[in-house]
């Protein structure tokens, strides 16, 4: 799809979940991201201000969005609930209404996905999901770019996610099937992905020719996989569960043994931050099959594509 057509389709929309987009739109965003990575000089955010409203810590999402906005000619404002009246009880809806009068887009990192949806409902500007407890779509758009670069394609690529059925597992399921991949998720019993996300992924998979498998057996998931992917066992907000989870997730680590079960040319991915010795060994993370730093870099390029397509005015990409 031409950038101009994609821009016309996506302009003004929210980016809350990958499931809101068609396979063609996702592929188009990846092409735009690759163009930015190759040095496309467009400045579609000239004169625009993007707010980043974060209720949780962030290194990659915050910095890559701020740099992306700057490099696209715009200005970013980092906002936390502690600085805003939101932290003193001003309603989410009022915050959304007011920020819409100043900003041209809002990137949000929060706990409940419903809060993000409420912000989006009351905001007149595009709202972008910078991570909720349910989903992390910006990460997965960057991950699709990384897999495409490393494997030369997405359709049919086998990706095994080993660990918690969390926001990353959910967005990998949705993004993976939109891209026609085979997505396998291995979690300990009781930590599986939410059934409604799995059902949605199955529905999309039927249309795209993709496949999903959810199992409790990490070796089964990893067998012959092209990509092994993991994430922390205790996500932000689950700190009090960390110790119990360390017990429950023993055996769900990406280590040399699990890597040996994957395809010989398999790559290892992690959204970061990593806990060495828990979900991944220090050796695998530092080893030749890990692509995590390229993966982190691609956050910048993928988010430029999102910003340019949601905010860019007609002709701003040419
Ligand atoms: N992967 C990711 O979203 O990292 P941050 O929490 O540092 O933003
Ligand atoms: N599942 C992790 C992802 C961090 C990028 C969390 O939500 O903390």
CSV table of C-alpha atoms and ligand atoms in Angstrom, one decimal:
chain,number,residue,atom,x,y,z
A,1,UNK,CA,0.0,0.0,0.0
A,2,UNK,CA,1.3,3.5,-0.8
A,3,UNK,CA,2.2,5.7,2.2
A,4,UNK,CA,-0.4,8.2,1.0
A,5,UNK,CA,-3.2,5.7,1.0
A,6,UNK,CA,-2.1,4.2,4.4
A,7,UNK,CA,-2.0,7.8,5.8
A,8,UNK,CA,-5.5,8.5,4.5
A,9,UNK,CA,-6.8,5.3,6.2
A,10,UNK,CA,-5.0,5.7,9.5
A,11,UNK,CA,-5.1,9.5,10.0
A,12,UNK,CA,-6.9,10.5,13.2
A,13,UNK,CA,-7.3,6.9,14.4
A,14,UNK,CA,-6.2,5.5,17.8
A,15,UNK,CA,-3.6,2.8,18.2
A,16,UNK,CA,-4.9,0.8,21.1
A,17,UNK,CA,-4.6,-2.8,19.8
A,18,UNK,CA,-3.2,-4.3,16.7
A,19,UNK,CA,-6.5,-6.1,16.3
A,20,UNK,CA,-8.0,-2.8,15.1
A,21,UNK,CA,-5.9,-2.9,12.0
A,22,UNK,CA,-6.0,-5.1,8.8
A,23,UNK,CA,-3.1,-7.3,7.8
A,24,UNK,CA,-2.5,-4.8,4.9
A,25,UNK,CA,-2.4,-1.8,7.3
A,26,UNK,CA,0.1,-3.7,9.6
A,27,UNK,CA,2.2,-4.6,6.5
A,28,UNK,CA,2.0,-0.9,5.4
A,29,UNK,CA,3.2,0.3,8.8
A,30,UNK,CA,6.1,-2.0,8.6
A,31,UNK,CA,7.1,-0.7,5.2
A,32,UNK,CA,6.9,2.9,6.5
A,33,UNK,CA,9.0,1.9,9.5
A,34,UNK,CA,11.6,0.3,7.2
A,35,UNK,CA,11.6,3.5,5.2
A,36,UNK,CA,12.3,5.6,8.2
A,37,UNK,CA,15.0,3.2,9.3
A,38,UNK,CA,16.6,3.6,5.8
A,39,UNK,CA,16.7,7.4,6.3
A,40,UNK,CA,13.4,8.8,5.0
A,41,UNK,CA,13.7,12.5,5.9
A,42,UNK,CA,10.0,13.3,6.2
A,43,UNK,CA,8.9,15.7,9.0
A,44,UNK,CA,5.1,15.1,9.2
A,45,UNK,CA,4.9,16.2,12.9
A,46,UNK,CA,6.1,19.8,12.2
A,47,UNK,CA,4.3,22.1,14.6
A,48,UNK,CA,2.6,19.3,16.5
A,49,UNK,CA,2.9,18.3,20.1
A,50,UNK,CA,2.6,14.8,21.4
A,51,UNK,CA,2.0,14.1,25.1
A,52,UNK,CA,3.3,11.0,26.9
A,53,UNK,CA,1.1,10.2,29.9
A,54,UNK,CA,2.9,7.5,31.9
A,55,UNK,CA,1.8,5.8,35.1
A,56,UNK,CA,4.5,3.2,35.0
A,57,UNK,CA,8.3,3.3,34.5
A,58,UNK,CA,9.8,3.1,31.0
A,59,UNK,CA,13.1,3.3,29.3
A,60,UNK,CA,12.5,2.2,25.7
A,61,UNK,CA,9.0,3.4,25.1
A,62,UNK,CA,9.5,6.8,26.6
A,63,UNK,CA,12.8,7.6,25.1
A,64,UNK,CA,12.1,6.1,21.6
A,65,UNK,CA,8.8,8.0,21.4
A,66,UNK,CA,10.4,11.3,22.5
A,67,UNK,CA,13.2,10.9,20.0
A,68,UNK,CA,10.8,9.8,17.3
A,69,UNK,CA,8.6,12.9,17.8
A,70,UNK,CA,11.7,15.1,17.7
A,71,UNK,CA,13.1,13.5,14.6
A,72,UNK,CA,9.7,13.9,12.8
A,73,UNK,CA,9.8,17.6,13.5
A,74,UNK,CA,7.4,17.7,16.5
A,75,UNK,CA,7.6,18.4,20.2
A,76,UNK,CA,6.9,15.9,23.0
A,77,UNK,CA,5.8,16.5,26.6
A,78,UNK,CA,6.4,13.9,29.3
A,79,UNK,CA,3.5,13.8,31.8
A,80,UNK,CA,3.1,11.6,34.8
A,81,UNK,CA,0.0,11.2,37.0
A,82,UNK,CA,2.0,12.7,39.9
A,83,UNK,CA,2.5,15.9,38.0
A,84,UNK,CA,-1.0,16.1,36.6
A,85,UNK,CA,-4.2,16.9,38.5
A,86,UNK,CA,-5.1,13.3,37.5
A,87,UNK,CA,-3.1,12.2,40.5
A,88,UNK,CA,-5.3,14.4,42.7
A,89,UNK,CA,-8.5,13.0,41.4
A,90,UNK,CA,-9.3,14.9,38.3
A,91,UNK,CA,-11.4,12.4,36.2
A,92,UNK,CA,-9.8,10.6,33.3
A,93,UNK,CA,-12.5,11.9,30.9
A,94,UNK,CA,-11.8,15.5,31.9
A,95,UNK,CA,-8.0,15.0,31.5
A,96,UNK,CA,-8.7,13.6,28.0
A,97,UNK,CA,-10.9,16.5,27.0
A,98,UNK,CA,-8.4,19.1,28.2
A,99,UNK,CA,-5.3,17.5,26.8
A,100,UNK,CA,-7.1,17.3,23.4
A,101,UNK,CA,-7.3,21.1,23.3
A,102,UNK,CA,-3.4,21.4,23.5
A,103,UNK,CA,-2.0,18.2,22.0
A,104,UNK,CA,-2.2,16.5,18.6
A,105,UNK,CA,-1.7,13.0,20.1
A,106,UNK,CA,-1.3,11.2,23.4
A,107,UNK,CA,0.8,8.2,24.2
A,108,UNK,CA,-0.4,6.4,27.3
A,109,UNK,CA,1.2,3.8,29.6
A,110,UNK,CA,-1.1,2.7,32.3
A,111,UNK,CA,-2.4,-0.3,34.3
A,112,UNK,CA,-6.0,-1.0,33.3
A,113,UNK,CA,-6.7,-1.2,29.6
A,114,UNK,CA,-10.1,0.2,30.3
A,115,UNK,CA,-8.5,3.4,31.5
A,116,UNK,CA,-6.7,3.7,28.1
A,117,UNK,CA,-10.0,3.1,26.3
A,118,UNK,CA,-11.7,5.7,28.5
A,119,UNK,CA,-9.0,8.3,27.6
A,120,UNK,CA,-9.4,7.4,23.9
A,121,UNK,CA,-13.2,7.7,24.1
A,122,UNK,CA,-13.1,11.2,25.5
A,123,UNK,CA,-10.0,12.5,23.6
A,124,UNK,CA,-10.5,14.1,20.2
A,125,UNK,CA,-6.9,13.2,19.3
A,126,UNK,CA,-5.3,9.9,18.4
A,127,UNK,CA,-4.4,7.9,21.6
A,128,UNK,CA,-1.5,5.4,21.3
A,129,UNK,CA,-1.1,2.5,23.6
A,130,UNK,CA,2.3,2.7,25.2
A,131,UNK,CA,1.5,-0.5,27.3
A,132,UNK,CA,-1.3,-1.6,29.5
A,133,UNK,CA,-1.7,-4.7,31.6
A,134,UNK,CA,-3.5,-6.2,28.7
A,135,UNK,CA,-1.5,-5.2,25.6
A,136,UNK,CA,1.7,-3.8,24.2
A,137,UNK,CA,1.1,-3.2,20.5
A,138,UNK,CA,3.9,-0.7,19.8
A,139,UNK,CA,6.4,-3.3,21.1
A,140,UNK,CA,5.0,-5.9,18.8
A,141,UNK,CA,4.9,-3.7,15.7
A,142,UNK,CA,8.7,-3.2,16.3
A,143,UNK,CA,9.0,-7.0,16.9
A,144,UNK,CA,7.4,-7.8,13.6
A,145,UNK,CA,9.8,-5.4,11.9
A,146,UNK,CA,12.7,-7.2,13.6
A,147,UNK,CA,11.5,-10.7,12.6
A,148,UNK,CA,10.9,-9.6,9.0
A,149,UNK,CA,14.5,-8.2,8.9
A,150,UNK,CA,16.0,-11.3,10.4
A,151,UNK,CA,14.0,-14.0,8.6
A,152,UNK,CA,13.2,-12.1,5.4
A,153,UNK,CA,9.4,-12.7,5.8
A,154,UNK,CA,6.7,-13.1,8.4
A,155,UNK,CA,4.1,-15.5,6.9
A,156,UNK,CA,4.7,-19.0,8.2
A,157,UNK,CA,7.5,-18.0,10.6
A,158,UNK,CA,7.2,-20.0,13.8
A,159,UNK,CA,7.4,-17.8,17.0
A,160,UNK,CA,7.4,-19.4,20.4
A,161,UNK,CA,6.7,-17.2,23.4
A,162,UNK,CA,7.8,-18.8,26.7
A,163,UNK,CA,6.6,-17.4,30.0
A,164,UNK,CA,3.7,-15.4,31.3
A,165,UNK,CA,0.4,-15.1,29.4
A,166,UNK,CA,0.7,-11.3,29.8
A,167,UNK,CA,0.5,-8.1,27.7
A,168,UNK,CA,3.4,-9.3,25.5
A,169,UNK,CA,1.9,-12.7,24.9
A,170,UNK,CA,-1.4,-11.1,24.0
A,171,UNK,CA,0.0,-8.6,21.5
A,172,UNK,CA,2.3,-11.2,20.0
A,173,UNK,CA,-0.7,-13.5,19.5
A,174,UNK,CA,-2.7,-10.7,17.8
A,175,UNK,CA,0.2,-9.2,15.8
A,176,UNK,CA,1.6,-12.6,14.8
A,177,UNK,CA,-1.6,-13.9,13.3
A,178,UNK,CA,-2.2,-10.6,11.5
A,179,UNK,CA,1.2,-11.2,9.9
A,180,UNK,CA,0.3,-14.8,9.1
A,181,UNK,CA,2.8,-16.3,11.5
A,182,UNK,CA,2.5,-19.5,13.6
A,183,UNK,CA,2.4,-18.3,17.2
A,184,UNK,CA,2.9,-20.7,20.0
A,185,UNK,CA,2.6,-19.7,23.7
A,186,UNK,CA,3.9,-21.8,26.5
A,187,UNK,CA,2.9,-20.8,30.1
A,188,UNK,CA,2.7,-22.6,33.4
A,189,UNK,CA,-0.8,-23.8,34.3
A,190,UNK,CA,-2.9,-20.9,35.6
A,191,UNK,CA,-0.8,-18.2,33.8
A,192,UNK,CA,-2.2,-18.6,30.3
A,193,UNK,CA,-3.3,-15.8,28.0
A,194,UNK,CA,-6.8,-14.5,28.4
A,195,UNK,CA,-9.4,-16.7,26.6
A,196,UNK,CA,-10.9,-13.6,24.8
A,197,UNK,CA,-7.5,-12.7,23.3
A,198,UNK,CA,-6.9,-16.3,22.2
A,199,UNK,CA,-10.4,-16.4,20.7
A,200,UNK,CA,-9.8,-13.1,18.8
A,201,UNK,CA,-6.4,-14.4,17.6
A,202,UNK,CA,-8.0,-17.6,16.4
A,203,UNK,CA,-10.6,-15.6,14.5
A,204,UNK,CA,-8.0,-13.5,12.8
A,205,UNK,CA,-5.8,-16.6,12.1
A,206,UNK,CA,-8.7,-18.2,10.2
A,207,UNK,CA,-8.7,-15.2,7.8
A,208,UNK,CA,-4.9,-14.9,7.4
A,209,UNK,CA,-3.9,-18.5,7.2
A,210,UNK,CA,-1.9,-18.1,10.5
A,211,UNK,CA,-1.9,-20.6,13.3
A,212,UNK,CA,-1.8,-20.5,17.1
A,213,UNK,CA,-1.1,-23.0,19.8
A,214,UNK,CA,-1.3,-22.5,23.6
A,215,UNK,CA,0.5,-25.1,25.7
A,216,UNK,CA,2.0,-25.7,29.1
A,217,UNK,CA,5.0,-27.5,27.5
A,218,UNK,CA,7.9,-25.1,26.7
A,219,UNK,CA,9.9,-27.8,24.8
A,220,UNK,CA,6.8,-28.5,22.6
A,221,UNK,CA,6.5,-24.8,21.8
A,222,UNK,CA,10.2,-24.3,21.1
A,223,UNK,CA,10.6,-27.4,18.9
A,224,UNK,CA,11.7,-26.2,15.5
A,225,UNK,CA,10.7,-22.5,16.2
A,226,UNK,CA,12.3,-19.7,14.2
A,227,UNK,CA,12.0,-17.2,17.0
A,228,UNK,CA,12.1,-17.8,20.8
A,229,UNK,CA,10.6,-14.9,22.7
A,230,UNK,CA,10.3,-14.2,26.4
A,231,UNK,CA,9.4,-11.5,28.9
A,232,UNK,CA,9.7,-10.9,32.6
A,233,UNK,CA,7.8,-13.4,34.9
A,234,UNK,CA,6.4,-10.6,37.0
A,235,UNK,CA,5.2,-7.5,35.1
A,236,UNK,CA,4.9,-4.0,36.4
A,237,UNK,CA,2.2,-4.0,39.1
A,238,UNK,CA,2.9,-7.6,40.1
A,239,UNK,CA,5.9,-7.0,42.3
A,240,UNK,CA,4.4,-8.6,45.3
A,241,UNK,CA,3.9,-11.8,43.3
A,242,UNK,CA,7.5,-11.9,42.1
A,243,UNK,CA,8.7,-14.6,44.6
A,244,UNK,CA,5.8,-17.0,44.0
A,245,UNK,CA,6.2,-16.5,40.3
A,246,UNK,CA,9.9,-17.4,40.4
A,247,UNK,CA,8.8,-20.8,41.7
A,248,UNK,CA,5.8,-21.2,39.3
A,249,UNK,CA,7.9,-20.3,36.2
A,250,UNK,CA,10.9,-22.5,36.9
A,251,UNK,CA,11.3,-24.6,33.8
A,252,UNK,CA,10.0,-21.7,31.6
A,253,UNK,CA,13.5,-20.2,31.0
A,254,UNK,CA,15.1,-19.6,27.7
A,255,UNK,CA,18.5,-21.3,28.2
A,256,UNK,CA,20.9,-23.4,26.0
A,257,UNK,CA,18.8,-26.5,26.4
A,258,UNK,CA,15.6,-24.8,25.2
A,259,UNK,CA,17.4,-23.0,22.4
A,260,UNK,CA,18.8,-26.3,21.2
A,261,UNK,CA,15.2,-27.5,20.6
A,262,UNK,CA,14.5,-24.5,18.3
A,263,UNK,CA,15.5,-24.3,14.6
A,264,UNK,CA,19.3,-24.1,14.1
A,265,UNK,CA,19.1,-20.5,12.8
A,266,UNK,CA,16.5,-19.4,15.5
A,267,UNK,CA,16.7,-15.9,16.9
A,268,UNK,CA,16.0,-15.0,20.5
A,269,UNK,CA,13.9,-12.0,21.4
A,270,UNK,CA,13.0,-10.2,24.6
A,271,UNK,CA,11.1,-6.9,24.8
A,272,UNK,CA,13.4,-5.9,27.8
A,273,UNK,CA,14.0,-5.2,30.6
A,274,UNK,CA,15.5,-8.7,31.1
A,275,UNK,CA,16.0,-10.5,34.4
A,276,UNK,CA,19.1,-12.6,33.7
A,277,UNK,CA,18.9,-16.0,35.5
A,278,UNK,CA,15.1,-15.9,35.5
A,279,UNK,CA,13.2,-15.9,32.2
A,280,UNK,CA,16.5,-16.0,30.2
A,281,UNK,CA,20.1,-16.9,31.0
A,282,UNK,CA,22.8,-14.3,30.8
A,283,UNK,CA,24.6,-16.6,28.2
A,284,UNK,CA,21.7,-16.8,25.8
A,285,UNK,CA,21.0,-13.0,26.1
A,286,UNK,CA,24.6,-12.3,25.3
A,287,UNK,CA,24.9,-15.1,22.7
A,288,UNK,CA,25.0,-14.9,18.9
A,289,UNK,CA,21.3,-15.8,18.4
A,290,UNK,CA,20.0,-12.9,20.5
A,291,UNK,CA,18.7,-9.9,18.6
A,292,UNK,CA,17.4,-7.9,21.5
A,293,UNK,CA,19.4,-4.7,20.8
A,294,UNK,CA,18.2,-4.5,17.2
A,295,UNK,CA,14.7,-5.2,18.6
A,296,UNK,CA,15.0,-2.3,21.0
A,297,UNK,CA,16.2,0.0,18.2
A,298,UNK,CA,13.3,-0.9,16.0
A,299,UNK,CA,10.9,0.7,18.6
A,300,UNK,CA,12.1,4.0,17.3
A,301,UNK,CA,11.5,3.2,13.6
A,302,UNK,CA,8.1,1.5,14.2
A,303,UNK,CA,6.8,4.3,16.3
A,304,UNK,CA,7.8,6.9,13.7
A,305,UNK,CA,5.6,5.0,11.3
A,306,UNK,CA,2.7,5.0,13.8
A,307,UNK,CA,3.1,8.7,14.5
A,308,UNK,CA,3.5,9.7,10.8
A,309,UNK,CA,0.5,7.7,9.7
A,310,UNK,CA,-1.9,8.8,12.5
A,311,UNK,CA,-0.8,12.4,12.6
A,312,UNK,CA,0.6,13.3,9.2
A,313,UNK,CA,-1.4,15.6,7.0
A,314,UNK,CA,-1.9,14.9,3.4
A,315,UNK,CA,1.4,15.3,1.5
A,316,UNK,CA,3.5,15.4,4.6
A,317,UNK,CA,5.3,12.2,3.7
A,318,UNK,CA,6.4,13.3,0.2
B,1,LIG,N1,10.0,-2.9,26.2
B,1,LIG,C1,9.5,-1.8,26.8
B,1,LIG,O1,8.4,-1.4,26.6
B,1,LIG,O2,10.4,-1.2,27.6
B,1,LIG,P1,10.2,0.0,28.6
B,1,LIG,O3,9.3,-0.5,29.7
B,1,LIG,O4,11.6,0.4,29.0
B,1,LIG,O5,9.5,1.1,27.9
B,2,LIG,N1,5.2,-7.5,30.7
B,2,LIG,C1,6.1,-6.4,31.0
B,2,LIG,C2,6.5,-5.7,29.7
B,2,LIG,C3,7.5,-4.6,30.0
B,2,LIG,C4,7.9,-3.9,28.7
B,2,LIG,C5,5.4,-5.5,31.9
B,2,LIG,O1,4.2,-5.2,31.7
B,2,LIG,O2,6.0,-5.0,32.9
